[in-house]
Amino acid sequence: MERSQCEALDRADPLAPLRQRFRVPQGVIYLDGNSLGALPADVPGRIAQVVEQEWGEGLITSWNRAGWVDAPRRTGARIAPLIGAQADEVIATDGVTINLFKLVAGALRLLPERRVIVTELDNFPTDLYVLQAACDWLGGEHTVRRVARKELESAIDRDVALVALSHVDYRSSELLDLPGLTRSARDVGALSLWDVSHSAGVLPVELGAAGVDLAVGCGYKYLNGGPGAPAFVYLKRELAERFRQPIEGWFGHADPFAFELDYRPGPGVQRALSGTPNVLSLLALESALGVFEGVEIAAVRRKSVALGELFVSEVEANCGDSSLELASPRRGEARGSHVSFHHEHGYAIVQALIARGVIGDFRPPDLLRFGFGPLYLRYTDVWDAARALADVLATGDWDRPEYHRRAAVT
Ligand SMILES: *Cc1c(COP(=O)(O)O)cnc(C)c1O
């Protein structure tokens, strides 16, 4: 494709104006919104206001007057339409890892006669660690049945209490069959828990329609909530009143400021809260979610698929004789919003790209990952990024010693 064709696509792009709602640095093509979303333009002003006025002037009265106390619920309600949930089924709190533990432990308690959790052999590591930790800490009677993706269906039998999976593979970007696997869980009487960290905010996630029981997701990826933003918890309404979690603290209590000596769970998903929210991070996330107002997720998905397809075809057309190999499903509809390639020198190549202002990331053993945030990326960005990659490979520029030095975060 010619660059001018991408310029035409940008002019015709109904989502193009949303780029103005972000601060994307000059000279940077940001292909890592799947790890840390870009900064929405409203957030710095909002955070300054929170710090200077709400904290500085309002002090503790801001819990009431500025509505801090209600921010987990309000933020959850803003996330809900992005994941096909009702406003009162979602709450923003803690991190994905912490919430996973709470939900796994709570789910196992709901089906005490069952002893098996089914997950994927190479699910996201934190998810695997938490599943195992929950089993170990809950008396050691549960086991994690880790199976290959193709064997998931057959592994879901009547011993299974919980099917816990990630919607999008963080390496290959392959999209799992959320409705189908949720149905398989329900058919044997098991609960389903989905980690939608890599799908919330970038593709339609239909938790309600699929009948998903529990879900967690990330605030700092496609929701653009900022580094370490709170995560969210989804609890199906029908299940919420029976659900209990292991870190029952005062913010999950039905009446936190009654200071009762015994715990009474709050209504619905409020009981997924534990302690005092991280107000600064939470209000940054709440503000960031403003960019989704009036945005149709189906349109975001269409652009995400188109950007991914453009990148794959341009990379393959221009890096033909390198040993770059597509590690993602070729069909855009079968992927999340990132595309990965194998290359033996993947780490160094990514560093050389970053030095040129094209920011992707690397995942072991050999994956170059490029994420497409459709709210702030242009077709021309994707075209330019593919050319930069071709140039890094053709010139051998990646082989400089500094690009081989591994940093703590890859
Ligand atoms: C990003 C991500 C996480 C991150 O968990 P944190 O607790 O925020 O560090 C967990 N699971 C999946 C599938 C992810 O993509």
CSV table of C-alpha atoms and ligand atoms in Angstrom, one decimal:
chain,number,residue,atom,x,y,z
A,1,MET,CA,0.0,0.0,0.0
A,2,GLU,CA,1.1,3.6,-0.7
A,3,ARG,CA,1.4,6.0,2.2
A,4,SER,CA,-1.1,8.3,0.5
A,5,GLN,CA,-3.7,5.5,0.8
A,6,CYS,CA,-3.2,5.5,4.5
A,7,GLU,CA,-3.6,9.3,4.6
A,8,ALA,CA,-7.0,8.8,2.9
A,9,LEU,CA,-7.9,6.2,5.4
A,10,ASP,CA,-7.1,8.6,8.2
A,11,ARG,CA,-9.2,11.3,6.6
A,12,ALA,CA,-12.2,8.9,6.4
A,13,ASP,CA,-11.7,7.5,9.9
A,14,PRO,CA,-14.7,8.3,12.1
A,15,LEU,CA,-12.5,7.8,15.2
A,16,ALA,CA,-9.7,10.1,14.1
A,17,PRO,CA,-10.9,13.1,16.2
A,18,LEU,CA,-10.4,11.0,19.4
A,19,ARG,CA,-6.6,11.4,18.9
A,20,GLN,CA,-7.0,15.0,20.1
A,21,ARG,CA,-8.2,13.7,23.4
A,22,PHE,CA,-4.8,12.1,24.1
A,23,ARG,CA,-1.3,13.5,24.6
A,24,VAL,CA,0.8,11.4,22.2
A,25,PRO,CA,4.4,12.8,22.2
A,26,GLN,CA,5.6,14.4,19.0
A,27,GLY,CA,7.7,12.0,17.0
A,28,VAL,CA,6.5,8.9,18.8
A,29,ILE,CA,4.5,6.1,17.3
A,30,TYR,CA,3.1,4.3,20.3
A,31,LEU,CA,2.4,0.6,19.8
A,32,ASP,CA,2.2,-0.4,23.4
A,33,GLY,CA,-1.2,0.6,24.5
A,34,ASN,CA,-1.8,-3.0,25.3
A,35,SER,CA,0.7,-2.6,28.2
A,36,LEU,CA,0.2,1.0,29.2
A,37,GLY,CA,-2.4,3.1,27.5
A,38,ALA,CA,-1.5,6.7,26.4
A,39,LEU,CA,-2.3,9.7,28.5
A,40,PRO,CA,-5.8,11.1,28.0
A,41,ALA,CA,-5.5,14.9,27.7
A,42,ASP,CA,-8.1,15.5,30.5
A,43,VAL,CA,-6.1,13.6,33.1
A,44,PRO,CA,-3.3,16.0,34.1
A,45,GLY,CA,-5.8,18.8,34.8
A,46,ARG,CA,-8.1,16.5,36.7
A,47,ILE,CA,-5.2,15.2,38.9
A,48,ALA,CA,-4.0,18.7,39.5
A,49,GLN,CA,-7.5,19.7,40.6
A,50,VAL,CA,-7.8,16.7,42.9
A,51,VAL,CA,-4.4,17.3,44.5
A,52,GLU,CA,-4.6,21.1,44.8
A,53,GLN,CA,-8.3,21.6,45.6
A,54,GLU,CA,-9.9,18.4,46.7
A,55,TRP,CA,-7.0,17.2,48.8
A,56,GLY,CA,-5.2,20.5,49.5
A,57,GLU,CA,-8.2,22.6,50.2
A,58,GLY,CA,-11.0,20.2,50.9
A,59,LEU,CA,-8.9,17.8,53.0
A,60,ILE,CA,-11.0,15.0,54.5
A,61,THR,CA,-14.3,16.7,53.6
A,62,SER,CA,-13.6,15.6,50.0
A,63,TRP,CA,-14.5,12.0,50.8
A,64,ASN,CA,-18.1,13.4,50.9
A,65,ARG,CA,-18.1,16.7,49.1
A,66,ALA,CA,-15.9,15.6,46.1
A,67,GLY,CA,-17.4,12.2,46.1
A,68,TRP,CA,-14.3,10.2,46.7
A,69,VAL,CA,-16.1,7.6,48.7
A,70,ASP,CA,-18.3,6.7,45.7
A,71,ALA,CA,-15.5,6.7,43.1
A,72,PRO,CA,-15.0,2.9,43.0
A,73,ARG,CA,-18.7,2.4,42.1
A,74,ARG,CA,-18.9,5.3,39.7
A,75,THR,CA,-15.8,4.2,37.9
A,76,GLY,CA,-17.1,0.6,37.7
A,77,ALA,CA,-20.4,2.0,36.2
A,78,ARG,CA,-18.3,3.7,33.5
A,79,ILE,CA,-16.5,0.5,32.7
A,80,ALA,CA,-19.7,-1.6,32.6
A,81,PRO,CA,-20.9,-0.7,29.1
A,82,LEU,CA,-17.5,-1.5,27.7
A,83,ILE,CA,-17.7,-5.1,28.9
A,84,GLY,CA,-21.3,-5.8,28.4
A,85,ALA,CA,-22.2,-5.6,32.1
A,86,GLN,CA,-24.9,-3.7,34.1
A,87,ALA,CA,-23.6,-0.6,36.0
A,88,ASP,CA,-24.1,-2.3,39.4
A,89,GLU,CA,-22.1,-5.4,38.4
A,90,VAL,CA,-18.7,-3.7,38.2
A,91,ILE,CA,-16.4,-1.9,40.6
A,92,ALA,CA,-13.0,-0.4,40.3
A,93,THR,CA,-10.5,-1.6,43.0
A,94,ASP,CA,-7.1,-2.9,43.8
A,95,GLY,CA,-5.1,-4.7,41.0
A,96,VAL,CA,-5.8,-7.6,38.7
A,97,THR,CA,-3.7,-10.0,40.7
A,98,ILE,CA,-5.3,-9.1,44.0
A,99,ASN,CA,-8.8,-9.2,42.6
A,100,LEU,CA,-8.1,-12.6,41.0
A,101,PHE,CA,-7.3,-14.0,44.3
A,102,LYS,CA,-10.4,-12.6,45.9
A,103,LEU,CA,-12.6,-14.0,43.1
A,104,VAL,CA,-11.0,-17.4,42.9
A,105,ALA,CA,-11.3,-17.9,46.6
A,106,GLY,CA,-14.8,-16.7,46.6
A,107,ALA,CA,-15.8,-18.8,43.7
A,108,LEU,CA,-14.4,-22.0,45.2
A,109,ARG,CA,-16.4,-21.4,48.4
A,110,LEU,CA,-19.6,-21.3,46.3
A,111,LEU,CA,-19.0,-24.9,45.1
A,112,PRO,CA,-17.4,-26.6,48.1
A,113,GLU,CA,-18.0,-30.1,46.8
A,114,ARG,CA,-15.9,-29.5,43.7
A,115,ARG,CA,-12.1,-29.5,43.7
A,116,VAL,CA,-10.8,-28.5,40.3
A,117,ILE,CA,-9.9,-25.3,38.6
A,118,VAL,CA,-9.4,-25.5,34.8
A,119,THR,CA,-7.1,-23.1,33.1
A,120,GLU,CA,-4.8,-22.9,30.2
A,121,LEU,CA,-1.3,-24.3,30.3
A,122,ASP,CA,0.3,-21.0,29.5
A,123,ASN,CA,-2.2,-18.5,30.8
A,124,PHE,CA,-0.7,-15.1,31.9
A,125,PRO,CA,1.8,-16.0,34.7
A,126,THR,CA,0.2,-13.9,37.4
A,127,ASP,CA,-3.1,-15.7,36.8
A,128,LEU,CA,-1.4,-19.1,37.0
A,129,TYR,CA,0.4,-18.1,40.2
A,130,VAL,CA,-2.8,-16.9,41.9
A,131,LEU,CA,-4.8,-20.0,40.9
A,132,GLN,CA,-2.2,-22.2,42.4
A,133,ALA,CA,-1.8,-19.9,45.5
A,134,ALA,CA,-5.5,-19.9,46.1
A,135,CYS,CA,-5.5,-23.7,46.0
A,136,ASP,CA,-2.6,-23.9,48.4
A,137,TRP,CA,-4.0,-21.5,50.9
A,138,LEU,CA,-7.5,-22.9,50.9
A,139,GLY,CA,-6.6,-26.1,52.6
A,140,GLY,CA,-4.7,-27.8,49.7
A,141,GLU,CA,-7.6,-29.9,48.6
A,142,HIS,CA,-8.1,-28.1,45.2
A,143,THR,CA,-6.0,-28.6,42.1
A,144,VAL,CA,-5.3,-26.6,39.0
A,145,ARG,CA,-5.9,-28.5,35.9
A,146,ARG,CA,-3.7,-26.7,33.3
A,147,VAL,CA,-4.4,-27.9,29.8
A,148,ALA,CA,-3.5,-26.8,26.2
A,149,ARG,CA,-6.0,-24.5,24.5
A,150,LYS,CA,-7.3,-27.3,22.3
A,151,GLU,CA,-8.1,-29.5,25.3
A,152,LEU,CA,-10.0,-26.9,27.3
A,153,GLU,CA,-13.4,-28.1,26.3
A,154,SER,CA,-12.7,-31.7,27.1
A,155,ALA,CA,-11.1,-30.8,30.5
A,156,ILE,CA,-14.3,-29.1,31.7
A,157,ASP,CA,-16.1,-31.9,33.5
A,158,ARG,CA,-18.3,-32.3,36.6
A,159,ASP,CA,-15.3,-32.2,39.0
A,160,VAL,CA,-14.7,-28.6,37.9
A,161,ALA,CA,-15.6,-25.7,40.2
A,162,LEU,CA,-14.1,-22.9,38.2
A,163,VAL,CA,-13.0,-22.3,34.6
A,164,ALA,CA,-10.5,-19.4,34.8
A,165,LEU,CA,-9.2,-18.0,31.5
A,166,SER,CA,-7.8,-14.9,29.8
A,167,HIS,CA,-9.8,-13.6,26.9
A,168,VAL,CA,-6.8,-12.7,24.8
A,169,ASP,CA,-3.4,-14.4,24.8
A,170,TYR,CA,-0.9,-11.8,25.9
A,171,ARG,CA,1.7,-13.3,23.6
A,172,SER,CA,0.1,-14.4,20.4
A,173,SER,CA,-3.0,-12.2,20.7
A,174,GLU,CA,-5.3,-15.1,20.0
A,175,LEU,CA,-8.8,-14.5,21.1
A,176,LEU,CA,-10.4,-17.3,23.1
A,177,ASP,CA,-14.0,-18.4,22.6
A,178,LEU,CA,-15.5,-16.6,25.6
A,179,PRO,CA,-19.2,-17.4,25.0
A,180,GLY,CA,-18.4,-21.1,24.1
A,181,LEU,CA,-16.1,-21.8,27.0
A,182,THR,CA,-18.5,-20.0,29.4
A,183,ARG,CA,-21.3,-22.2,28.1
A,184,SER,CA,-19.2,-25.3,28.6
A,185,ALA,CA,-18.5,-24.3,32.2
A,186,ARG,CA,-22.2,-23.7,32.9
A,187,ASP,CA,-23.2,-26.9,31.2
A,188,VAL,CA,-21.3,-28.9,33.9
A,189,GLY,CA,-22.4,-26.6,36.7
A,190,ALA,CA,-19.0,-24.9,37.0
A,191,LEU,CA,-18.4,-21.1,37.4
A,192,SER,CA,-16.6,-19.0,34.9
A,193,LEU,CA,-14.0,-16.4,35.6
A,194,TRP,CA,-12.6,-14.3,32.7
A,195,ASP,CA,-9.5,-12.0,32.8
A,196,VAL,CA,-10.4,-9.4,30.2
A,197,SER,CA,-7.3,-7.3,30.8
A,198,HIS,CA,-6.3,-7.4,27.1
A,199,SER,CA,-9.8,-6.9,25.7
A,200,ALA,CA,-11.7,-4.3,27.9
A,201,GLY,CA,-11.9,-1.1,26.0
A,202,VAL,CA,-10.7,-2.4,22.6
A,203,LEU,CA,-13.1,-5.1,21.5
A,204,PRO,CA,-16.7,-6.0,22.4
A,205,VAL,CA,-16.7,-8.1,25.6
A,206,GLU,CA,-20.2,-9.4,26.2
A,207,LEU,CA,-20.0,-10.7,29.8
A,208,GLY,CA,-23.7,-10.4,30.4
A,209,ALA,CA,-24.9,-12.0,27.2
A,210,ALA,CA,-22.4,-14.8,27.6
A,211,GLY,CA,-23.5,-15.5,31.2
A,212,VAL,CA,-20.1,-15.0,32.6
A,213,ASP,CA,-20.1,-15.3,36.4
A,214,LEU,CA,-17.0,-13.4,37.4
A,215,ALA,CA,-14.4,-11.3,35.7
A,216,VAL,CA,-11.4,-9.1,36.3
A,217,GLY,CA,-9.7,-6.6,34.1
A,218,CYS,CA,-6.9,-4.1,33.9
A,219,GLY,CA,-7.3,-0.3,34.3
A,220,TYR,CA,-3.9,0.7,32.7
A,221,LYS,CA,-4.0,-1.1,29.4
A,222,TYR,CA,-6.7,-0.1,26.8
A,223,LEU,CA,-8.7,1.8,29.5
A,224,ASN,CA,-5.7,4.3,29.7
A,225,GLY,CA,-6.0,4.8,33.5
A,226,GLY,CA,-2.2,5.3,34.0
A,227,PRO,CA,0.6,3.3,35.5
A,228,GLY,CA,-0.7,1.1,38.3
A,229,ALA,CA,-4.3,2.2,37.8
A,230,PRO,CA,-6.9,0.2,39.7
A,231,ALA,CA,-8.4,-2.8,38.1
A,232,PHE,CA,-12.0,-3.8,38.0
A,233,VAL,CA,-14.1,-6.6,39.3
A,234,TYR,CA,-17.3,-7.9,37.6
A,235,LEU,CA,-19.7,-10.0,39.6
A,236,LYS,CA,-22.8,-11.3,37.9
A,237,ARG,CA,-25.9,-9.9,39.7
A,238,GLU,CA,-27.5,-13.2,40.3
A,239,LEU,CA,-24.4,-14.5,42.0
A,240,ALA,CA,-23.4,-11.4,43.9
A,241,GLU,CA,-25.6,-11.9,47.0
A,242,ARG,CA,-24.1,-15.3,47.6
A,243,PHE,CA,-20.5,-14.3,47.0
A,244,ARG,CA,-18.0,-13.8,49.8
A,245,GLN,CA,-14.4,-13.0,49.4
A,246,PRO,CA,-11.3,-13.6,51.6
A,247,ILE,CA,-10.2,-10.0,52.2
A,248,GLU,CA,-13.4,-8.7,53.7
A,249,GLY,CA,-12.5,-5.2,54.9
A,250,TRP,CA,-14.5,-2.2,55.9
A,251,PHE,CA,-15.0,-0.7,52.4
A,252,GLY,CA,-16.8,-3.9,51.4
A,253,HIS,CA,-19.0,-3.7,54.6
A,254,ALA,CA,-22.7,-2.8,54.2
A,255,ASP,CA,-22.2,0.2,56.4
A,256,PRO,CA,-18.4,1.1,56.7
A,257,PHE,CA,-18.9,4.1,58.9
A,258,ALA,CA,-21.1,2.3,61.4
A,259,PHE,CA,-17.9,0.7,62.6
A,260,GLU,CA,-19.7,-2.5,63.5
A,261,LEU,CA,-17.6,-5.1,65.1
A,262,ASP,CA,-18.8,-7.9,62.8
A,263,TYR,CA,-18.7,-8.0,59.0
A,264,ARG,CA,-21.8,-7.7,57.0
A,265,PRO,CA,-21.2,-7.8,53.2
A,266,GLY,CA,-22.3,-4.8,51.2
A,267,PRO,CA,-24.8,-5.1,48.4
A,268,GLY,CA,-23.8,-6.7,45.1
A,269,VAL,CA,-20.3,-6.0,43.8
A,270,GLN,CA,-19.5,-3.5,46.6
A,271,ARG,CA,-18.5,-6.6,48.6
A,272,ALA,CA,-15.5,-7.1,46.4
A,273,LEU,CA,-13.9,-4.0,47.9
A,274,SER,CA,-11.5,-4.4,50.8
A,275,GLY,CA,-9.9,-1.2,52.1
A,276,THR,CA,-9.5,2.4,51.3
A,277,PRO,CA,-9.3,3.1,47.6
A,278,ASN,CA,-6.2,4.6,46.0
A,279,VAL,CA,-8.0,7.8,45.3
A,280,LEU,CA,-5.4,9.5,43.1
A,281,SER,CA,-5.1,6.6,40.7
A,282,LEU,CA,-8.8,5.9,40.8
A,283,LEU,CA,-9.7,9.4,39.9
A,284,ALA,CA,-7.2,9.4,37.1
A,285,LEU,CA,-8.9,6.2,35.7
A,286,GLU,CA,-12.3,7.7,36.1
A,287,SER,CA,-11.2,10.8,34.2
A,288,ALA,CA,-9.5,8.7,31.5
A,289,LEU,CA,-12.7,6.8,30.9
A,290,GLY,CA,-14.2,10.0,29.6
A,291,VAL,CA,-12.7,9.4,26.2
A,292,PHE,CA,-15.1,6.5,25.7
A,293,GLU,CA,-18.2,8.6,26.1
A,294,GLY,CA,-20.3,8.3,22.9
A,295,VAL,CA,-17.7,5.9,21.4
A,296,GLU,CA,-19.1,2.6,20.0
A,297,ILE,CA,-16.9,-0.3,20.9
A,298,ALA,CA,-17.8,-2.0,17.6
A,299,ALA,CA,-16.3,0.9,15.7
A,300,VAL,CA,-13.2,0.7,17.9
A,301,ARG,CA,-12.9,-3.0,17.1
A,302,ARG,CA,-13.3,-2.4,13.3
A,303,LYS,CA,-10.4,0.1,13.4
A,304,SER,CA,-8.3,-2.2,15.6
A,305,VAL,CA,-8.7,-5.1,13.1
A,306,ALA,CA,-7.9,-2.8,10.2
A,307,LEU,CA,-4.8,-1.4,11.9
A,308,GLY,CA,-3.6,-4.9,12.7
A,309,GLU,CA,-4.2,-6.1,9.2
A,310,LEU,CA,-2.4,-3.1,7.7
A,311,PHE,CA,0.6,-3.7,9.9
A,312,VAL,CA,0.8,-7.4,9.1
A,313,SER,CA,0.6,-6.9,5.4
A,314,GLU,CA,3.0,-4.0,5.3
A,315,VAL,CA,5.5,-5.9,7.5
A,316,GLU,CA,5.3,-9.0,5.4
A,317,ALA,CA,5.6,-7.0,2.2
A,318,ASN,CA,8.6,-5.0,3.3
A,319,CYS,CA,10.5,-7.4,5.6
A,320,GLY,CA,10.2,-10.4,3.3
A,321,ASP,CA,13.7,-11.7,3.5
A,322,SER,CA,14.2,-11.3,7.2
A,323,SER,CA,13.4,-14.2,9.5
A,324,LEU,CA,10.5,-12.4,11.1
A,325,GLU,CA,7.5,-14.8,11.4
A,326,LEU,CA,4.0,-13.9,12.4
A,327,ALA,CA,3.1,-15.3,15.8
A,328,SER,CA,-0.5,-14.2,15.8
A,329,PRO,CA,-3.6,-15.5,14.1
A,330,ARG,CA,-3.6,-14.2,10.5
A,331,ARG,CA,-7.2,-13.4,10.6
A,332,GLY,CA,-7.8,-10.1,12.3
A,333,GLU,CA,-11.1,-11.2,13.9
A,334,ALA,CA,-9.3,-14.1,15.6
A,335,ARG,CA,-6.9,-11.6,17.4
A,336,GLY,CA,-7.1,-9.1,20.2
A,337,SER,CA,-5.6,-5.7,19.4
A,338,HIS,CA,-1.9,-6.5,19.2
A,339,VAL,CA,0.1,-8.4,16.7
A,340,SER,CA,3.3,-10.4,17.5
A,341,PHE,CA,6.2,-11.7,15.5
A,342,HIS,CA,8.9,-14.2,16.3
A,343,HIS,CA,12.5,-13.2,15.7
A,344,GLU,CA,15.6,-14.6,17.3
A,345,HIS,CA,16.8,-11.1,18.0
A,346,GLY,CA,13.4,-9.8,19.0
A,347,TYR,CA,14.6,-7.9,22.0
A,348,ALA,CA,17.3,-6.0,20.2
A,349,ILE,CA,15.0,-5.2,17.3
A,350,VAL,CA,12.4,-3.7,19.7
A,351,GLN,CA,15.1,-1.6,21.3
A,352,ALA,CA,16.3,-0.3,18.0
A,353,LEU,CA,12.7,0.6,17.1
A,354,ILE,CA,12.2,2.4,20.4
A,355,ALA,CA,15.4,4.5,19.7
A,356,ARG,CA,13.6,5.6,16.5
A,357,GLY,CA,10.4,6.5,18.4
A,358,VAL,CA,8.5,3.4,17.5
A,359,ILE,CA,7.5,1.9,20.8
A,360,GLY,CA,6.5,-1.8,21.0
A,361,ASP,CA,7.7,-4.4,23.5
A,362,PHE,CA,9.2,-7.8,23.8
A,363,ARG,CA,8.0,-11.0,25.5
A,364,PRO,CA,10.2,-14.1,25.9
A,365,PRO,CA,11.4,-16.2,24.2
A,366,ASP,CA,11.4,-14.3,21.0
A,367,LEU,CA,8.3,-12.2,20.5
A,368,LEU,CA,8.1,-8.6,19.2
A,369,ARG,CA,4.7,-7.2,20.3
A,370,PHE,CA,2.9,-4.3,18.7
A,371,GLY,CA,-0.3,-3.1,20.2
A,372,PHE,CA,-2.8,-0.9,18.4
A,373,GLY,CA,-4.8,1.6,20.4
A,374,PRO,CA,-7.5,2.6,17.9
A,375,LEU,CA,-8.4,5.8,19.9
A,376,TYR,CA,-5.1,7.5,19.2
A,377,LEU,CA,-3.3,5.7,16.4
A,378,ARG,CA,-3.5,6.7,12.7
A,379,TYR,CA,-3.2,4.4,9.7
A,380,THR,CA,-0.1,6.4,8.7
A,381,ASP,CA,1.5,5.7,12.1
A,382,VAL,CA,1.1,2.0,11.4
A,383,TRP,CA,2.5,2.3,7.9
A,384,ASP,CA,5.5,4.3,9.2
A,385,ALA,CA,6.1,1.8,12.0
A,386,ALA,CA,6.2,-1.1,9.5
A,387,ARG,CA,8.7,0.8,7.4
A,388,ALA,CA,10.8,1.6,10.5
A,389,LEU,CA,10.8,-2.1,11.3
A,390,ALA,CA,11.9,-3.0,7.7
A,391,ASP,CA,14.7,-0.5,7.9
A,392,VAL,CA,16.0,-1.7,11.3
A,393,LEU,CA,16.1,-5.2,9.8
A,394,ALA,CA,17.6,-4.2,6.5
A,395,THR,CA,20.4,-2.1,8.0
A,396,GLY,CA,21.2,-4.5,10.8
A,397,ASP,CA,20.9,-1.4,13.1
A,398,TRP,CA,19.5,-3.6,15.8
A,399,ASP,CA,22.8,-5.3,16.3
A,400,ARG,CA,24.4,-2.5,18.3
A,401,PRO,CA,25.6,-3.7,21.7
A,402,GLU,CA,23.3,-1.2,23.6
A,403,TYR,CA,20.2,-2.8,22.1
A,404,HIS,CA,21.1,-6.2,23.5
A,405,ARG,CA,21.3,-5.0,27.1
A,406,ARG,CA,18.2,-6.2,28.9
A,407,ALA,CA,16.4,-3.7,31.0
A,408,ALA,CA,14.2,-4.7,34.0
A,409,VAL,CA,11.0,-4.1,32.1
A,410,THR,CA,11.0,-5.4,28.6
B,1,LIG,C1,-1.8,-7.1,32.4
B,1,LIG,C2,-2.4,-8.4,32.9
B,1,LIG,C3,-2.4,-8.6,34.3
B,1,LIG,C4,-1.8,-7.6,35.2
B,1,LIG,O1,-2.0,-7.9,36.6
B,1,LIG,P1,-1.6,-6.8,37.6
B,1,LIG,O2,-2.1,-7.2,38.9
B,1,LIG,O3,-2.2,-5.5,37.1
B,1,LIG,O4,-0.1,-6.6,37.6
B,1,LIG,C5,-3.0,-9.8,34.7
B,1,LIG,N1,-3.5,-10.7,33.9
B,1,LIG,C6,-3.5,-10.5,32.5
B,1,LIG,C7,-4.1,-11.5,31.6
B,1,LIG,C8,-3.0,-9.3,32.0
B,1,LIG,O5,-2.9,-9.1,30.7
